[in-house]
Structures are given as structure tokens and as C-alpha cells.
């Protein structure tokens, strides 16, 4: 049965002087990707799609190399944009939490447009792969927007904070269920189209 592996990139080396899209995986992050592939039995994918951000591209490259599958960039898998500059961890967590719970905060990309973008991307990828399993590597905020759509309810601060680096949701495309990984405990049906 075809699967969609939605993967949050691995841990990064935070460099406050650089924009987050330029952050690279930390040594720990690089080491954490292969165990994720093994733990979730990712072996049947036809391709790994990823965000244009370096940390997502590096995560995807590790997966692609381990499984000898092609890796492709998809601009619409990029993070839900936040143009605030560097924030302390406490401020960052607070402001993202408030935004994900519905507060209108000017320096974020419009939630609805970001959600439409990621949905369009996933629909295009699953159609292009014609019933084959596929992996996508993206980012926490945009994955929350995607899973909110798929699960039919808006996920917020607690769900976002509970995501790990890296994190995975394994979706059975025929049954429409998150069967393993992040959000699987909810046993909720999802809708890809």
C-alpha cells in the first residue's frame, strides 16, 4: 500500500546572525536521520521531495542516499514564513504558539495561503508519483498547517511543541490514516485530496 512519509527536518545548528533558511544540520542532526529511516521502515519510496531550505535539503539527501532514490526540491514545501528576525527561544515559542492558535500576527505568512500552498504541493507530489510511496521533508509550522487540514481540526501550540527533530508521520494513502509516528495516536482518518 502506498505511503506518504511527512518528515520534519533534523536538528540544526542555530546561528542567530544568519536567516533560518540558511541554517544547516548539526552533527547530532545528521546522525539522527538514518535511525529514523530504519525505525519507520522507510524502504519503499520512489523519491524524497524537500523544501528549498538547507536543513531540509540535507535531511532529504541523507534519506535519498540511504535508500538510493532521487531527491527533488519543491518550493511549496518551504516553512510557513515568519519575518521577525531572531527571537529568544521563549519569545519564539510564545509567538508561534499564539499564531498557530489563530492570533493574527503581522510578520507571519497568511495561515490560509500557506496551508493552501502545502496542500497543493502534497496533492501534486502524490499525483506525480502515481500510487507509489513518497517522502517529503519540510518544517514544523507548515507541517502543522498541513496536518490541521488533513485531520480536519486546527492544531496549535501543544502539537507543534511536541514535534521532535526529526519527526515523521506515516500516512497510508489508501486507507487515509496516520498509521505511525507523529499524530498516529489520534487514529483519525485524513484526506489527501
Short mmCIF file of C-alpha atoms in Angstrom, two decimals:
data_model
loop_
_atom_site.label_atom_id
_atom_site.label_comp_id
_atom_site.label_asym_id
_atom_site.label_seq_id
_atom_site.Cartn_x
_atom_site.Cartn_y
_atom_site.Cartn_z
CA UNK A 1 0.00 0.00 0.00
CA UNK A 2 1.39 3.43 -0.89
CA UNK A 3 2.52 5.63 1.97
CA UNK A 4 3.23 9.30 2.42
CA UNK A 5 6.08 9.95 4.84
CA UNK A 6 5.86 13.52 6.14
CA UNK A 7 9.19 14.31 7.77
CA UNK A 8 10.29 17.31 9.79
CA UNK A 9 13.97 18.05 9.18
CA UNK A 10 16.61 17.05 11.72
CA UNK A 11 18.22 19.23 14.40
CA UNK A 12 20.01 22.38 13.26
CA UNK A 13 22.97 24.41 14.35
CA UNK A 14 21.33 27.72 15.33
CA UNK A 15 23.21 30.76 14.09
CA UNK A 16 21.35 33.93 15.18
CA UNK A 17 23.35 36.07 12.74
CA UNK A 18 22.01 34.07 9.76
CA UNK A 19 18.45 33.78 8.41
CA UNK A 20 16.90 30.42 9.48
CA UNK A 21 16.57 29.17 5.86
CA UNK A 22 20.38 29.14 5.76
CA UNK A 23 20.82 27.11 8.94
CA UNK A 24 22.47 23.73 8.46
CA UNK A 25 22.05 20.44 10.27
CA UNK A 26 24.08 19.96 13.41
CA UNK A 27 26.33 16.91 13.78
CA UNK A 28 23.65 15.41 16.05
CA UNK A 29 21.02 16.18 13.42
CA UNK A 30 22.95 14.38 10.69
CA UNK A 31 23.32 11.31 12.91
CA UNK A 32 19.60 11.25 13.79
CA UNK A 33 18.24 10.82 10.25
CA UNK A 34 19.37 7.25 9.49
CA UNK A 35 17.85 5.81 12.71
CA UNK A 36 14.54 7.47 11.76
CA UNK A 37 14.62 5.79 8.35
CA UNK A 38 15.32 2.44 9.99
CA UNK A 39 12.81 2.82 12.83
CA UNK A 40 9.92 3.52 10.48
CA UNK A 41 10.88 1.03 7.79
CA UNK A 42 11.18 3.63 5.06
CA UNK A 43 12.30 1.46 2.19
CA UNK A 44 9.55 1.54 -0.39
CA UNK A 45 9.68 5.18 -1.51
CA UNK A 46 10.16 6.30 -5.09
CA UNK A 47 11.53 9.76 -4.28
CA UNK A 48 12.25 12.25 -1.48
CA UNK A 49 10.87 15.75 -2.02
CA UNK A 50 12.10 18.59 0.16
CA UNK A 51 11.85 22.26 0.94
CA UNK A 52 14.49 24.55 -0.60
CA UNK A 53 15.86 25.35 2.88
CA UNK A 54 19.32 23.89 3.54
CA UNK A 55 18.32 21.89 6.65
CA UNK A 56 15.50 20.16 4.74
CA UNK A 57 17.72 19.53 1.72
CA UNK A 58 20.42 17.98 3.93
CA UNK A 59 17.86 15.75 5.70
CA UNK A 60 16.43 14.65 2.34
CA UNK A 61 19.89 13.96 0.92
CA UNK A 62 20.70 11.61 3.80
CA UNK A 63 17.44 9.71 3.24
CA UNK A 64 17.87 9.63 -0.54
CA UNK A 65 21.44 8.33 -0.27
CA UNK A 66 20.48 5.67 2.29
CA UNK A 67 17.68 4.37 0.05
CA UNK A 68 19.26 5.09 -3.36
CA UNK A 69 16.29 7.15 -4.51
CA UNK A 70 16.17 10.54 -6.22
CA UNK A 71 15.80 13.75 -4.22
CA UNK A 72 13.82 16.70 -5.60
CA UNK A 73 13.23 20.22 -4.34
CA UNK A 74 9.69 21.64 -4.18
CA UNK A 75 9.50 25.33 -3.27
CA UNK A 76 5.98 24.94 -1.86
CA UNK A 77 7.35 22.70 0.94
CA UNK A 78 9.13 25.71 2.46
CA UNK A 79 8.43 26.78 6.03
CA UNK A 80 5.41 28.92 6.92
CA UNK A 81 7.25 32.22 6.76
CA UNK A 82 7.96 34.33 9.83
CA UNK A 83 9.76 37.64 9.25
CA UNK A 84 10.55 38.72 12.81
CA UNK A 85 14.30 38.38 12.98
CA UNK A 86 15.95 36.22 15.62
CA UNK A 87 13.94 35.73 18.84
CA UNK A 88 14.89 34.09 22.12
CA UNK A 89 13.59 30.52 22.48
CA UNK A 90 10.94 31.68 24.97
CA UNK A 91 9.70 34.54 22.75
CA UNK A 92 9.80 32.34 19.65
CA UNK A 93 7.74 29.57 21.31
CA UNK A 94 5.20 32.07 22.63
CA UNK A 95 4.69 33.96 19.37
CA UNK A 96 4.50 30.83 17.19
CA UNK A 97 2.07 29.23 19.67
CA UNK A 98 -0.20 32.27 19.59
CA UNK A 99 -0.09 32.38 15.79
CA UNK A 100 -0.86 28.67 15.37
CA UNK A 101 -3.82 29.07 17.73
CA UNK A 102 -5.31 31.72 15.46
CA UNK A 103 -3.94 35.09 16.57
CA UNK A 104 -3.29 37.42 13.64
CA UNK A 105 0.38 38.40 13.83
CA UNK A 106 1.63 40.66 11.03
CA UNK A 107 5.06 39.18 10.44
CA UNK A 108 3.76 35.69 9.62
CA UNK A 109 2.74 34.47 6.20
CA UNK A 110 -1.05 34.26 5.94
CA UNK A 111 -2.03 30.91 7.50
CA UNK A 112 -4.72 30.11 4.92
CA UNK A 113 -2.44 30.81 1.95
CA UNK A 114 0.40 28.80 3.50
CA UNK A 115 -1.97 25.90 4.13
CA UNK A 116 -3.24 26.04 0.53
CA UNK A 117 0.37 26.05 -0.70
CA UNK A 118 1.39 22.92 1.24
CA UNK A 119 -1.84 21.09 0.31
CA UNK A 120 -1.28 21.91 -3.37
CA UNK A 121 2.28 20.63 -3.08
CA UNK A 122 1.30 17.32 -1.43
CA UNK A 123 -1.53 16.74 -3.90
CA UNK A 124 0.83 17.39 -6.83
CA UNK A 125 3.53 15.12 -5.42
CA UNK A 126 1.16 12.21 -4.73
CA UNK A 127 -0.36 12.54 -8.22
CA UNK A 128 3.07 12.70 -9.87
CA UNK A 129 4.19 9.57 -8.03
CA UNK A 130 1.13 7.64 -9.34
CA UNK A 131 0.33 5.46 -6.36
CA UNK A 132 3.92 4.93 -5.19
CA UNK A 133 5.13 5.69 -1.69
CA UNK A 134 6.92 9.01 -1.30
CA UNK A 135 8.65 11.06 1.39
CA UNK A 136 8.52 14.82 1.89
CA UNK A 137 10.88 16.75 4.16
CA UNK A 138 9.68 20.08 5.44
CA UNK A 139 9.33 22.20 8.59
CA UNK A 140 7.35 22.32 11.82
CA UNK A 141 4.93 25.22 11.29
CA UNK A 142 3.99 24.25 7.74
CA UNK A 143 3.62 20.58 8.71
CA UNK A 144 1.23 21.69 11.48
CA UNK A 145 -0.80 23.60 8.86
CA UNK A 146 -0.84 20.51 6.60
CA UNK A 147 -1.82 18.09 9.37
CA UNK A 148 -4.50 20.53 10.56
CA UNK A 149 -6.07 20.27 7.12
CA UNK A 150 -5.65 16.50 6.86
CA UNK A 151 -7.04 15.86 10.35
CA UNK A 152 -9.88 18.34 9.96
CA UNK A 153 -9.04 20.45 13.03
CA UNK A 154 -6.60 23.25 13.73
CA UNK A 155 -3.55 22.03 15.60
CA UNK A 156 -1.90 24.51 17.93
CA UNK A 157 0.90 25.22 20.35
CA UNK A 158 0.99 21.89 22.15
CA UNK A 159 1.00 19.79 18.99
CA UNK A 160 3.74 21.99 17.47
CA UNK A 161 5.86 21.88 20.64
CA UNK A 162 5.55 18.09 20.82
CA UNK A 163 7.17 17.63 17.38
CA UNK A 164 10.72 16.35 17.51
CA UNK A 165 13.74 16.91 15.25
CA UNK A 166 13.47 14.86 13.09
CA UNK A 167 9.82 13.78 13.28
CA UNK A 168 7.68 11.66 11.00
CA UNK A 169 4.03 10.95 10.25
CA UNK A 170 3.38 7.86 8.13
CA UNK A 171 0.13 8.13 6.19
CA UNK A 172 -1.44 5.15 4.46
CA UNK A 173 -2.68 6.74 1.22
CA UNK A 174 -5.30 4.06 0.52
CA UNK A 175 -6.83 3.98 4.00
CA UNK A 176 -6.29 7.68 4.64
CA UNK A 177 -4.94 7.11 8.15
CA UNK A 178 -1.89 8.37 10.05
CA UNK A 179 -0.71 4.86 10.88
CA UNK A 180 2.63 5.51 12.60
CA UNK A 181 4.65 8.30 14.09
CA UNK A 182 3.57 11.82 14.90
CA UNK A 183 -0.23 12.16 15.39
CA UNK A 184 -0.86 8.41 14.93
CA UNK A 185 -2.19 8.09 18.49
CA UNK A 186 -5.24 10.08 17.40
CA UNK A 187 -6.29 7.33 14.98
CA UNK A 188 -8.01 9.93 12.86
CA UNK A 189 -8.70 9.49 9.18
CA UNK A 190 -7.06 12.00 6.86
CA UNK A 191 -7.98 13.27 3.45
CA UNK A 192 -5.24 13.83 0.88
CA UNK A 193 -7.49 15.15 -1.92
#
